[in-house]
Amino acid sequence: MSEKKQNILITGSSGSFGSFICREFLSEGHWVTGIDLNDQQSSPIESNQLDLWRFITCDLANSGQVQAVLDEAHSIRGAFNLVVNNVGLIYNAPLLSFQKGKLQIHDFDAWNKVLSVTLSAGFYVTALCAQKMVATKSPGVIVNISSICATGNAGQAAYSAAKAGVNAMTAALAKELGPLGIRIAAISPGFFDTPSTHANLDEDKIAHIRKSVPLRKLGQPKHIMSAIRFINENDYFHGKVLELDGGLTI
Ligand SMILES: NC(=O)c1ccc[n+]([C@@H]2O[C@H](COP(=O)([O-])OP(=O)(O)OC[C@H]3O[C@@H](n4cnc5c(N)ncnc54)[C@H](O)[C@@H]3O)[C@@H](O)[C@H]2O)c1
């Protein structure tokens, strides 16, 4: 991380990755703004960090709410130096399933919600933050959290499609924003040892995955953090997806 104090935005800041990333950047003395639907009570901020920390409640899938909270955040400390689009909704459902003897299809509202939270939220945040960076001539760095599911996971059509969208959006915006001095890149995590993983997979499946990973372990939030630091510091890394999966997808 650079020596200079940075103004950093993290979405999905109350979750497993988000709260870890916020705590790390705060411990380094940066200004950190976290946005989430749920408040941050579960993620203790040290009392000597309170002046560095701002938490904003917002439904990131709602473009009007995102516009309002970012207008306010920008009015306080100006453009962000680093934006981490971390919010995402892991969702498991097959396209077709038998329930009580009847053939059911994937819920359409669930499809829309997963796409809104996992893909559209990052687009809204990126657009508004990039606009402020350009208007104030202070280009920054944008990191999108994707997933190895972007290649298509059975039973996760919505989540996979959203993450494939994140990767494509990252590449397209890299071509547009690079000439303006704004860098954007993505991180594609494999399986991480987080409550969301344990909530979505049974322990037998997790044990099987662990054996399938060449490094024989799940990732930890510290690995996401070091990938964010790498992208933030390396001013020639742009438009690419950094795969962080212990070698699972080799
Ligand atoms: N944990 C993993 O193993 C893993 C693996 C690959 C990718 N990812 C990705 O990493 C990111 C973070 O994952 P995580 O495990 O920390 O997830 P998490 O479920 O712990 O955290 C997600 C956070 O997003 C918030 N959120 C959900 N909908 C929202 C909305 N509409 N508006 C505002 N906030 C909302 C939730 O309140 C929660 O705090 C996600 O994009 C996820 O897809 C995670």
PDB file of C-alpha atoms and ligand atoms in Angstrom:
ATOM      1  CA  MET A   1       0.000   0.000   0.000  1.00  0.00           C
ATOM      2  CA  SER A   2       1.281   3.456  -0.826  1.00  0.00           C
ATOM      3  CA  GLU A   3       2.499   5.678   2.017  1.00  0.00           C
ATOM      4  CA  LYS A   4      -0.001   8.416   1.079  1.00  0.00           C
ATOM      5  CA  LYS A   5      -3.295   8.499   2.956  1.00  0.00           C
ATOM      6  CA  GLN A   6      -6.010   7.328   0.576  1.00  0.00           C
ATOM      7  CA  ASN A   7      -9.762   7.879   0.327  1.00  0.00           C
ATOM      8  CA  ILE A   8     -11.209   4.364  -0.130  1.00  0.00           C
ATOM      9  CA  LEU A   9     -14.726   3.054  -0.879  1.00  0.00           C
ATOM     10  CA  ILE A  10     -15.717  -0.565  -0.158  1.00  0.00           C
ATOM     11  CA  THR A  11     -19.148  -1.935  -1.119  1.00  0.00           C
ATOM     12  CA  GLY A  12     -20.647  -4.905   0.694  1.00  0.00           C
ATOM     13  CA  SER A  13     -18.603  -3.648   3.626  1.00  0.00           C
ATOM     14  CA  SER A  14     -20.417  -5.655   6.318  1.00  0.00           C
ATOM     15  CA  GLY A  15     -19.710  -9.050   4.733  1.00  0.00           C
ATOM     16  CA  SER A  16     -16.792 -11.465   5.121  1.00  0.00           C
ATOM     17  CA  PHE A  17     -14.423  -9.881   2.616  1.00  0.00           C
ATOM     18  CA  GLY A  18     -15.773  -6.351   3.005  1.00  0.00           C
ATOM     19  CA  SER A  19     -15.351  -6.085   6.772  1.00  0.00           C
ATOM     20  CA  PHE A  20     -11.827  -7.561   6.578  1.00  0.00           C
ATOM     21  CA  ILE A  21     -10.787  -5.128   3.821  1.00  0.00           C
ATOM     22  CA  CYS A  22     -12.230  -2.153   5.752  1.00  0.00           C
ATOM     23  CA  ARG A  23     -10.410  -3.109   8.956  1.00  0.00           C
ATOM     24  CA  GLU A  24      -7.082  -3.556   7.125  1.00  0.00           C
ATOM     25  CA  PHE A  25      -7.252  -0.187   5.355  1.00  0.00           C
ATOM     26  CA  LEU A  26      -8.366   1.568   8.566  1.00  0.00           C
ATOM     27  CA  SER A  27      -5.460   0.024  10.491  1.00  0.00           C
ATOM     28  CA  GLU A  28      -3.137   1.587   7.893  1.00  0.00           C
ATOM     29  CA  GLY A  29      -4.643   5.029   8.559  1.00  0.00           C
ATOM     30  CA  HIS A  30      -6.673   5.487   5.370  1.00  0.00           C
ATOM     31  CA  TRP A  31     -10.106   7.115   5.129  1.00  0.00           C
ATOM     32  CA  VAL A  32     -12.581   4.308   4.524  1.00  0.00           C
ATOM     33  CA  THR A  33     -16.228   4.555   3.481  1.00  0.00           C
ATOM     34  CA  GLY A  34     -18.252   1.343   3.666  1.00  0.00           C
ATOM     35  CA  ILE A  35     -21.625   0.847   1.972  1.00  0.00           C
ATOM     36  CA  ASP A  36     -23.964  -2.042   2.783  1.00  0.00           C
ATOM     37  CA  LEU A  37     -27.623  -2.832   3.336  1.00  0.00           C
ATOM     38  CA  ASN A  38     -26.818  -3.998   6.844  1.00  0.00           C
ATOM     39  CA  ASP A  39     -25.071  -1.831   9.348  1.00  0.00           C
ATOM     40  CA  GLN A  40     -21.548  -2.498  10.486  1.00  0.00           C
ATOM     41  CA  GLN A  41     -22.215  -3.337  14.130  1.00  0.00           C
ATOM     42  CA  SER A  42     -20.785  -6.816  13.651  1.00  0.00           C
ATOM     43  CA  SER A  43     -17.483  -5.442  12.392  1.00  0.00           C
ATOM     44  CA  PRO A  44     -15.759  -3.633  15.248  1.00  0.00           C
ATOM     45  CA  ILE A  45     -13.942  -0.455  14.319  1.00  0.00           C
ATOM     46  CA  GLU A  46     -11.273   0.586  16.843  1.00  0.00           C
ATOM     47  CA  SER A  47     -12.253   3.705  18.775  1.00  0.00           C
ATOM     48  CA  ASN A  48      -9.138   5.547  17.528  1.00  0.00           C
ATOM     49  CA  GLN A  49     -10.270   4.919  13.921  1.00  0.00           C
ATOM     50  CA  LEU A  50     -13.717   6.495  14.203  1.00  0.00           C
ATOM     51  CA  ASP A  51     -12.685   9.719  12.452  1.00  0.00           C
ATOM     52  CA  LEU A  52     -11.388   7.681   9.477  1.00  0.00           C
ATOM     53  CA  TRP A  53     -14.535   5.561   9.127  1.00  0.00           C
ATOM     54  CA  ARG A  54     -17.886   6.306   7.501  1.00  0.00           C
ATOM     55  CA  PHE A  55     -20.618   3.740   7.073  1.00  0.00           C
ATOM     56  CA  ILE A  56     -23.555   4.354   4.739  1.00  0.00           C
ATOM     57  CA  THR A  57     -26.680   2.198   4.574  1.00  0.00           C
ATOM     58  CA  CYS A  58     -27.836   1.767   0.982  1.00  0.00           C
ATOM     59  CA  ASP A  59     -29.446  -0.754  -1.333  1.00  0.00           C
ATOM     60  CA  LEU A  60     -26.697  -0.872  -3.954  1.00  0.00           C
ATOM     61  CA  ALA A  61     -29.089  -2.453  -6.460  1.00  0.00           C
ATOM     62  CA  ASN A  62     -31.103   0.794  -6.456  1.00  0.00           C
ATOM     63  CA  SER A  63     -29.424   3.330  -8.776  1.00  0.00           C
ATOM     64  CA  GLY A  64     -31.261   6.288  -7.206  1.00  0.00           C
ATOM     65  CA  GLN A  65     -30.031   5.378  -3.723  1.00  0.00           C
ATOM     66  CA  VAL A  66     -26.490   4.846  -5.016  1.00  0.00           C
ATOM     67  CA  GLN A  67     -26.525   8.269  -6.699  1.00  0.00           C
ATOM     68  CA  ALA A  68     -27.746   9.941  -3.484  1.00  0.00           C
ATOM     69  CA  VAL A  69     -25.204   8.327  -1.150  1.00  0.00           C
ATOM     70  CA  LEU A  70     -22.275   8.862  -3.512  1.00  0.00           C
ATOM     71  CA  ASP A  71     -23.236  12.527  -4.018  1.00  0.00           C
ATOM     72  CA  GLU A  72     -23.065  12.876  -0.250  1.00  0.00           C
ATOM     73  CA  ALA A  73     -19.811  10.902   0.108  1.00  0.00           C
ATOM     74  CA  HIS A  74     -18.147  12.889  -2.681  1.00  0.00           C
ATOM     75  CA  SER A  75     -19.231  16.172  -1.098  1.00  0.00           C
ATOM     76  CA  ILE A  76     -17.389  15.255   2.094  1.00  0.00           C
ATOM     77  CA  ARG A  77     -13.964  14.111   0.878  1.00  0.00           C
ATOM     78  CA  GLY A  78     -14.023  14.404  -2.927  1.00  0.00           C
ATOM     79  CA  ALA A  79     -13.188  11.627  -5.385  1.00  0.00           C
ATOM     80  CA  PHE A  80     -12.137   8.221  -4.109  1.00  0.00           C
ATOM     81  CA  ASN A  81      -8.576   7.055  -4.787  1.00  0.00           C
ATOM     82  CA  LEU A  82      -9.600   3.396  -4.592  1.00  0.00           C
ATOM     83  CA  VAL A  83     -13.031   1.810  -5.115  1.00  0.00           C
ATOM     84  CA  VAL A  84     -13.616  -1.882  -4.344  1.00  0.00           C
ATOM     85  CA  ASN A  85     -16.844  -3.181  -5.909  1.00  0.00           C
ATOM     86  CA  ASN A  86     -17.165  -6.121  -3.555  1.00  0.00           C
ATOM     87  CA  VAL A  87     -20.928  -6.477  -3.129  1.00  0.00           C
ATOM     88  CA  GLY A  88     -22.361  -9.695  -4.563  1.00  0.00           C
ATOM     89  CA  LEU A  89     -25.130 -12.186  -3.936  1.00  0.00           C
ATOM     90  CA  ILE A  90     -24.220 -15.861  -4.090  1.00  0.00           C
ATOM     91  CA  TYR A  91     -27.369 -17.715  -5.179  1.00  0.00           C
ATOM     92  CA  ASN A  92     -27.901 -21.410  -5.820  1.00  0.00           C
ATOM     93  CA  ALA A  93     -30.842 -22.669  -7.901  1.00  0.00           C
ATOM     94  CA  PRO A  94     -31.069 -24.966 -10.892  1.00  0.00           C
ATOM     95  CA  LEU A  95     -32.971 -23.812 -13.974  1.00  0.00           C
ATOM     96  CA  LEU A  96     -35.353 -26.764 -13.596  1.00  0.00           C
ATOM     97  CA  SER A  97     -36.202 -28.770 -10.496  1.00  0.00           C
ATOM     98  CA  PHE A  98     -38.862 -31.172  -9.257  1.00  0.00           C
ATOM     99  CA  GLN A  99     -40.703 -29.934  -6.173  1.00  0.00           C
ATOM    100  CA  LYS A 100     -43.543 -32.005  -4.742  1.00  0.00           C
ATOM    101  CA  GLY A 101     -43.669 -33.940  -8.020  1.00  0.00           C
ATOM    102  CA  LYS A 102     -44.026 -30.801 -10.168  1.00  0.00           C
ATOM    103  CA  LEU A 103     -41.451 -29.391 -12.574  1.00  0.00           C
ATOM    104  CA  GLN A 104     -40.474 -25.912 -11.397  1.00  0.00           C
ATOM    105  CA  ILE A 105     -38.348 -23.227 -13.055  1.00  0.00           C
ATOM    106  CA  HIS A 106     -35.796 -20.800 -11.632  1.00  0.00           C
ATOM    107  CA  ASP A 107     -37.506 -17.851  -9.942  1.00  0.00           C
ATOM    108  CA  PHE A 108     -37.396 -14.807 -12.276  1.00  0.00           C
ATOM    109  CA  ASP A 109     -37.336 -12.264  -9.429  1.00  0.00           C
ATOM    110  CA  ALA A 110     -34.324 -14.056  -7.956  1.00  0.00           C
ATOM    111  CA  TRP A 111     -32.546 -13.887 -11.333  1.00  0.00           C
ATOM    112  CA  ASN A 112     -33.154 -10.107 -11.493  1.00  0.00           C
ATOM    113  CA  LYS A 113     -32.040  -9.563  -7.915  1.00  0.00           C
ATOM    114  CA  VAL A 114     -28.782 -11.519  -8.309  1.00  0.00           C
ATOM    115  CA  LEU A 115     -27.967  -9.614 -11.516  1.00  0.00           C
ATOM    116  CA  SER A 116     -28.816  -6.250  -9.902  1.00  0.00           C
ATOM    117  CA  VAL A 117     -26.711  -6.759  -6.780  1.00  0.00           C
ATOM    118  CA  THR A 118     -23.812  -8.677  -8.318  1.00  0.00           C
ATOM    119  CA  LEU A 119     -23.431  -6.831 -11.636  1.00  0.00           C
ATOM    120  CA  SER A 120     -25.474  -3.613 -11.864  1.00  0.00           C
ATOM    121  CA  ALA A 121     -24.428  -2.240  -8.458  1.00  0.00           C
ATOM    122  CA  GLY A 122     -20.780  -2.236  -9.557  1.00  0.00           C
ATOM    123  CA  PHE A 123     -21.737  -0.449 -12.765  1.00  0.00           C
ATOM    124  CA  TYR A 124     -23.589   2.331 -10.907  1.00  0.00           C
ATOM    125  CA  VAL A 125     -20.779   2.800  -8.378  1.00  0.00           C
ATOM    126  CA  THR A 126     -18.074   2.740 -11.066  1.00  0.00           C
ATOM    127  CA  ALA A 127     -19.908   5.237 -13.283  1.00  0.00           C
ATOM    128  CA  LEU A 128     -20.476   7.743 -10.485  1.00  0.00           C
ATOM    129  CA  CYS A 129     -16.998   7.386  -8.979  1.00  0.00           C
ATOM    130  CA  ALA A 130     -15.282   7.646 -12.390  1.00  0.00           C
ATOM    131  CA  GLN A 131     -17.349  10.750 -13.195  1.00  0.00           C
ATOM    132  CA  LYS A 132     -16.122  12.415  -9.986  1.00  0.00           C
ATOM    133  CA  MET A 133     -12.512  11.336 -10.630  1.00  0.00           C
ATOM    134  CA  VAL A 134     -12.575  12.893 -14.100  1.00  0.00           C
ATOM    135  CA  ALA A 135     -14.416  16.044 -12.981  1.00  0.00           C
ATOM    136  CA  THR A 136     -11.832  16.667 -10.255  1.00  0.00           C
ATOM    137  CA  LYS A 137      -8.821  15.492 -12.314  1.00  0.00           C
ATOM    138  CA  SER A 138      -7.981  12.859  -9.696  1.00  0.00           C
ATOM    139  CA  PRO A 139      -7.979   9.487 -11.450  1.00  0.00           C
ATOM    140  CA  GLY A 140      -8.073   6.497  -9.131  1.00  0.00           C
ATOM    141  CA  VAL A 141      -8.217   2.717  -9.163  1.00  0.00           C
ATOM    142  CA  ILE A 142     -11.324   0.479  -9.337  1.00  0.00           C
ATOM    143  CA  VAL A 143     -11.234  -3.184  -8.279  1.00  0.00           C
ATOM    144  CA  ASN A 144     -14.169  -5.473  -9.064  1.00  0.00           C
ATOM    145  CA  ILE A 145     -14.586  -8.702  -7.100  1.00  0.00           C
ATOM    146  CA  SER A 146     -15.614 -11.414  -9.548  1.00  0.00           C
ATOM    147  CA  SER A 147     -15.555 -15.224  -9.107  1.00  0.00           C
ATOM    148  CA  ILE A 148     -14.261 -18.341 -10.825  1.00  0.00           C
ATOM    149  CA  CYS A 149     -17.979 -19.087 -11.373  1.00  0.00           C
ATOM    150  CA  ALA A 150     -17.810 -16.612 -14.279  1.00  0.00           C
ATOM    151  CA  THR A 151     -17.065 -19.568 -16.568  1.00  0.00           C
ATOM    152  CA  GLY A 152     -20.425 -21.130 -15.587  1.00  0.00           C
ATOM    153  CA  ASN A 153     -21.288 -23.231 -12.545  1.00  0.00           C
ATOM    154  CA  ALA A 154     -24.141 -25.736 -12.703  1.00  0.00           C
ATOM    155  CA  GLY A 155     -26.884 -24.597 -10.322  1.00  0.00           C
ATOM    156  CA  GLN A 156     -25.639 -20.991 -10.328  1.00  0.00           C
ATOM    157  CA  ALA A 157     -26.834 -19.598 -13.673  1.00  0.00           C
ATOM    158  CA  ALA A 158     -27.674 -16.137 -12.307  1.00  0.00           C
ATOM    159  CA  TYR A 159     -24.538 -15.770 -10.191  1.00  0.00           C
ATOM    160  CA  SER A 160     -22.311 -17.135 -12.994  1.00  0.00           C
ATOM    161  CA  ALA A 161     -23.873 -14.809 -15.579  1.00  0.00           C
ATOM    162  CA  ALA A 162     -23.465 -11.829 -13.260  1.00  0.00           C
ATOM    163  CA  LYS A 163     -19.783 -12.594 -12.627  1.00  0.00           C
ATOM    164  CA  ALA A 164     -19.132 -13.147 -16.359  1.00  0.00           C
ATOM    165  CA  GLY A 165     -20.718  -9.716 -16.774  1.00  0.00           C
ATOM    166  CA  VAL A 166     -18.345  -8.286 -14.172  1.00  0.00           C
ATOM    167  CA  ASN A 167     -15.357  -9.597 -16.152  1.00  0.00           C
ATOM    168  CA  ALA A 168     -16.676  -8.260 -19.480  1.00  0.00           C
ATOM    169  CA  MET A 169     -17.583  -4.905 -17.923  1.00  0.00           C
ATOM    170  CA  THR A 170     -14.077  -4.661 -16.435  1.00  0.00           C
ATOM    171  CA  ALA A 171     -12.474  -5.227 -19.860  1.00  0.00           C
ATOM    172  CA  ALA A 172     -14.799  -2.793 -21.662  1.00  0.00           C
ATOM    173  CA  LEU A 173     -14.378  -0.053 -19.064  1.00  0.00           C
ATOM    174  CA  ALA A 174     -10.593  -0.559 -19.022  1.00  0.00           C
ATOM    175  CA  LYS A 175     -10.553   0.462 -22.675  1.00  0.00           C
ATOM    176  CA  GLU A 176     -12.686   3.537 -21.937  1.00  0.00           C
ATOM    177  CA  LEU A 177     -11.169   4.628 -18.638  1.00  0.00           C
ATOM    178  CA  GLY A 178      -7.472   3.806 -19.217  1.00  0.00           C
ATOM    179  CA  PRO A 179      -6.934   6.827 -21.490  1.00  0.00           C
ATOM    180  CA  LEU A 180      -8.482   8.973 -18.724  1.00  0.00           C
ATOM    181  CA  GLY A 181      -5.897   7.688 -16.255  1.00  0.00           C
ATOM    182  CA  ILE A 182      -8.329   5.506 -14.310  1.00  0.00           C
ATOM    183  CA  ARG A 183      -7.245   1.898 -13.796  1.00  0.00           C
ATOM    184  CA  ILE A 184      -9.790  -0.894 -13.396  1.00  0.00           C
ATOM    185  CA  ALA A 185      -9.224  -4.620 -12.877  1.00  0.00           C
ATOM    186  CA  ALA A 186     -10.960  -7.619 -11.313  1.00  0.00           C
ATOM    187  CA  ILE A 187     -10.114 -10.359  -8.849  1.00  0.00           C
ATOM    188  CA  SER A 188     -11.595 -13.806  -9.399  1.00  0.00           C
ATOM    189  CA  PRO A 189     -11.598 -15.708  -6.100  1.00  0.00           C
ATOM    190  CA  GLY A 190     -11.996 -19.464  -5.979  1.00  0.00           C
ATOM    191  CA  PHE A 191     -13.313 -21.042  -2.770  1.00  0.00           C
ATOM    192  CA  PHE A 192     -12.635 -19.066   0.378  1.00  0.00           C
ATOM    193  CA  ASP A 193     -13.047 -19.991   4.012  1.00  0.00           C
ATOM    194  CA  THR A 194     -15.875 -17.545   4.749  1.00  0.00           C
ATOM    195  CA  PRO A 195     -19.321 -17.806   6.352  1.00  0.00           C
ATOM    196  CA  SER A 196     -20.889 -17.345   2.884  1.00  0.00           C
ATOM    197  CA  THR A 197     -19.044 -20.435   1.601  1.00  0.00           C
ATOM    198  CA  HIS A 198     -20.135 -22.502   4.614  1.00  0.00           C
ATOM    199  CA  ALA A 199     -23.717 -21.240   4.204  1.00  0.00           C
ATOM    200  CA  ASN A 200     -23.840 -22.271   0.534  1.00  0.00           C
ATOM    201  CA  LEU A 201     -21.944 -25.582   0.548  1.00  0.00           C
ATOM    202  CA  ASP A 202     -22.163 -28.593   2.823  1.00  0.00           C
ATOM    203  CA  GLU A 203     -19.018 -29.653   4.695  1.00  0.00           C
ATOM    204  CA  ASP A 204     -18.496 -32.800   2.538  1.00  0.00           C
ATOM    205  CA  LYS A 205     -18.441 -30.671  -0.597  1.00  0.00           C
ATOM    206  CA  ILE A 206     -16.003 -28.227   1.037  1.00  0.00           C
ATOM    207  CA  ALA A 207     -13.714 -31.120   2.001  1.00  0.00           C
ATOM    208  CA  HIS A 208     -13.846 -32.374  -1.602  1.00  0.00           C
ATOM    209  CA  ILE A 209     -13.005 -28.899  -2.945  1.00  0.00           C
ATOM    210  CA  ARG A 210     -10.086 -28.601  -0.531  1.00  0.00           C
ATOM    211  CA  LYS A 211      -8.653 -31.865  -1.900  1.00  0.00           C
ATOM    212  CA  SER A 212      -9.146 -30.644  -5.491  1.00  0.00           C
ATOM    213  CA  VAL A 213      -7.208 -27.416  -4.948  1.00  0.00           C
ATOM    214  CA  PRO A 214      -3.527 -27.999  -5.835  1.00  0.00           C
ATOM    215  CA  LEU A 215      -2.513 -26.000  -2.727  1.00  0.00           C
ATOM    216  CA  ARG A 216      -4.920 -28.185  -0.647  1.00  0.00           C
ATOM    217  CA  LYS A 217      -6.504 -25.243   1.165  1.00  0.00           C
ATOM    218  CA  LEU A 218      -9.270 -22.676   0.821  1.00  0.00           C
ATOM    219  CA  GLY A 219      -8.405 -19.005   0.428  1.00  0.00           C
ATOM    220  CA  GLN A 220      -8.550 -16.537   3.314  1.00  0.00           C
ATOM    221  CA  PRO A 221      -9.679 -12.877   3.278  1.00  0.00           C
ATOM    222  CA  LYS A 222      -5.989 -11.868   3.669  1.00  0.00           C
ATOM    223  CA  HIS A 223      -5.387 -13.258   0.148  1.00  0.00           C
ATOM    224  CA  ILE A 224      -8.083 -10.939  -1.289  1.00  0.00           C
ATOM    225  CA  MET A 225      -6.509  -8.061   0.608  1.00  0.00           C
ATOM    226  CA  SER A 226      -3.058  -8.671  -0.827  1.00  0.00           C
ATOM    227  CA  ALA A 227      -4.535  -8.924  -4.364  1.00  0.00           C
ATOM    228  CA  ILE A 228      -6.284  -5.559  -3.869  1.00  0.00           C
ATOM    229  CA  ARG A 229      -3.002  -4.056  -2.666  1.00  0.00           C
ATOM    230  CA  PHE A 230      -1.215  -5.463  -5.736  1.00  0.00           C
ATOM    231  CA  ILE A 231      -3.752  -3.947  -8.153  1.00  0.00           C
ATOM    232  CA  ASN A 232      -3.751  -0.651  -6.277  1.00  0.00           C
ATOM    233  CA  GLU A 233       0.038  -0.363  -6.346  1.00  0.00           C
ATOM    234  CA  ASN A 234       0.919  -1.800  -9.744  1.00  0.00           C
ATOM    235  CA  ASP A 235       0.240   1.016 -12.188  1.00  0.00           C
ATOM    236  CA  TYR A 236       0.628  -1.229 -15.242  1.00  0.00           C
ATOM    237  CA  PHE A 237      -2.013  -3.782 -14.210  1.00  0.00           C
ATOM    238  CA  HIS A 238      -5.197  -2.912 -16.072  1.00  0.00           C
ATOM    239  CA  GLY A 239      -8.345  -4.484 -17.500  1.00  0.00           C
ATOM    240  CA  LYS A 240      -7.444  -8.026 -16.470  1.00  0.00           C
ATOM    241  CA  VAL A 241      -8.922 -10.578 -14.116  1.00  0.00           C
ATOM    242  CA  LEU A 242      -6.507 -11.775 -11.458  1.00  0.00           C
ATOM    243  CA  GLU A 243      -7.349 -15.404 -10.646  1.00  0.00           C
ATOM    244  CA  LEU A 244      -6.966 -16.229  -6.982  1.00  0.00           C
ATOM    245  CA  ASP A 245      -7.952 -19.858  -6.520  1.00  0.00           C
ATOM    246  CA  GLY A 246      -4.993 -21.838  -5.198  1.00  0.00           C
ATOM    247  CA  GLY A 247      -4.593 -23.292  -8.706  1.00  0.00           C
ATOM    248  CA  LEU A 248      -8.089 -24.851  -8.822  1.00  0.00           C
ATOM    249  CA  THR A 249      -8.805 -23.749 -12.398  1.00  0.00           C
ATOM    250  CA  ILE A 250      -5.409 -24.660 -13.896  1.00  0.00           C
TER     251      ILE A 250
HETATM  252  N1  LIG B   1     -16.588 -15.896  -0.037  1.00  0.00           N
HETATM  253  C1  LIG B   1     -16.165 -16.545  -1.102  1.00  0.00           C
HETATM  254  O1  LIG B   1     -15.693 -17.696  -1.045  1.00  0.00           O
HETATM  255  C2  LIG B   1     -16.233 -15.878  -2.448  1.00  0.00           C
HETATM  256  C3  LIG B   1     -15.714 -16.552  -3.563  1.00  0.00           C
HETATM  257  C4  LIG B   1     -15.764 -15.939  -4.805  1.00  0.00           C
HETATM  258  C5  LIG B   1     -16.287 -14.659  -4.932  1.00  0.00           C
HETATM  259  N2  LIG B   1     -16.787 -14.031  -3.837  1.00  0.00           N
HETATM  260  C6  LIG B   1     -17.328 -12.675  -4.028  1.00  0.00           C
HETATM  261  O2  LIG B   1     -16.753 -11.807  -3.083  1.00  0.00           O
HETATM  262  C7  LIG B   1     -17.679 -10.797  -2.701  1.00  0.00           C
HETATM  263  C8  LIG B   1     -17.859 -10.779  -1.198  1.00  0.00           C
HETATM  264  O3  LIG B   1     -18.214 -12.072  -0.767  1.00  0.00           O
HETATM  265  P1  LIG B   1     -18.483 -12.381   0.773  1.00  0.00           P
HETATM  266  O4  LIG B   1     -18.203 -13.825   0.985  1.00  0.00           O
HETATM  267  O5  LIG B   1     -17.792 -11.365   1.634  1.00  0.00           O
HETATM  268  O6  LIG B   1     -20.059 -12.146   0.816  1.00  0.00           O
HETATM  269  P2  LIG B   1     -20.983 -11.807   2.085  1.00  0.00           P
HETATM  270  O7  LIG B   1     -22.297 -12.416   1.779  1.00  0.00           O
HETATM  271  O8  LIG B   1     -20.294 -12.142   3.352  1.00  0.00           O
HETATM  272  O9  LIG B   1     -21.088 -10.216   2.019  1.00  0.00           O
HETATM  273  C9  LIG B   1     -21.890  -9.556   1.068  1.00  0.00           C
HETATM  274  C10 LIG B   1     -22.363  -8.246   1.677  1.00  0.00           C
HETATM  275  O10 LIG B   1     -23.153  -7.577   0.680  1.00  0.00           O
HETATM  276  C11 LIG B   1     -24.257  -6.982   1.341  1.00  0.00           C
HETATM  277  N3  LIG B   1     -25.354  -6.794   0.393  1.00  0.00           N
HETATM  278  C12 LIG B   1     -26.105  -7.751  -0.204  1.00  0.00           C
HETATM  279  N4  LIG B   1     -27.021  -7.174  -0.997  1.00  0.00           N
HETATM  280  C13 LIG B   1     -26.839  -5.831  -0.900  1.00  0.00           C
HETATM  281  C14 LIG B   1     -27.473  -4.703  -1.488  1.00  0.00           C
HETATM  282  N5  LIG B   1     -28.511  -4.835  -2.336  1.00  0.00           N
HETATM  283  N6  LIG B   1     -27.013  -3.468  -1.178  1.00  0.00           N
HETATM  284  C15 LIG B   1     -25.993  -3.308  -0.303  1.00  0.00           C
HETATM  285  N7  LIG B   1     -25.343  -4.341   0.285  1.00  0.00           N
HETATM  286  C16 LIG B   1     -25.782  -5.586  -0.010  1.00  0.00           C
HETATM  287  C17 LIG B   1     -24.631  -7.955   2.454  1.00  0.00           C
HETATM  288  O11 LIG B   1     -25.364  -7.293   3.485  1.00  0.00           O
HETATM  289  C18 LIG B   1     -23.252  -8.437   2.925  1.00  0.00           C
HETATM  290  O12 LIG B   1     -22.756  -7.648   3.982  1.00  0.00           O
HETATM  291  C19 LIG B   1     -18.963 -11.098  -3.478  1.00  0.00           C
HETATM  292  O13 LIG B   1     -19.000 -10.349  -4.656  1.00  0.00           O
HETATM  293  C20 LIG B   1     -18.830 -12.580  -3.793  1.00  0.00           C
HETATM  294  O14 LIG B   1     -19.558 -12.937  -4.942  1.00  0.00           O
HETATM  295  C21 LIG B   1     -16.769 -14.604  -2.600  1.00  0.00           C
END
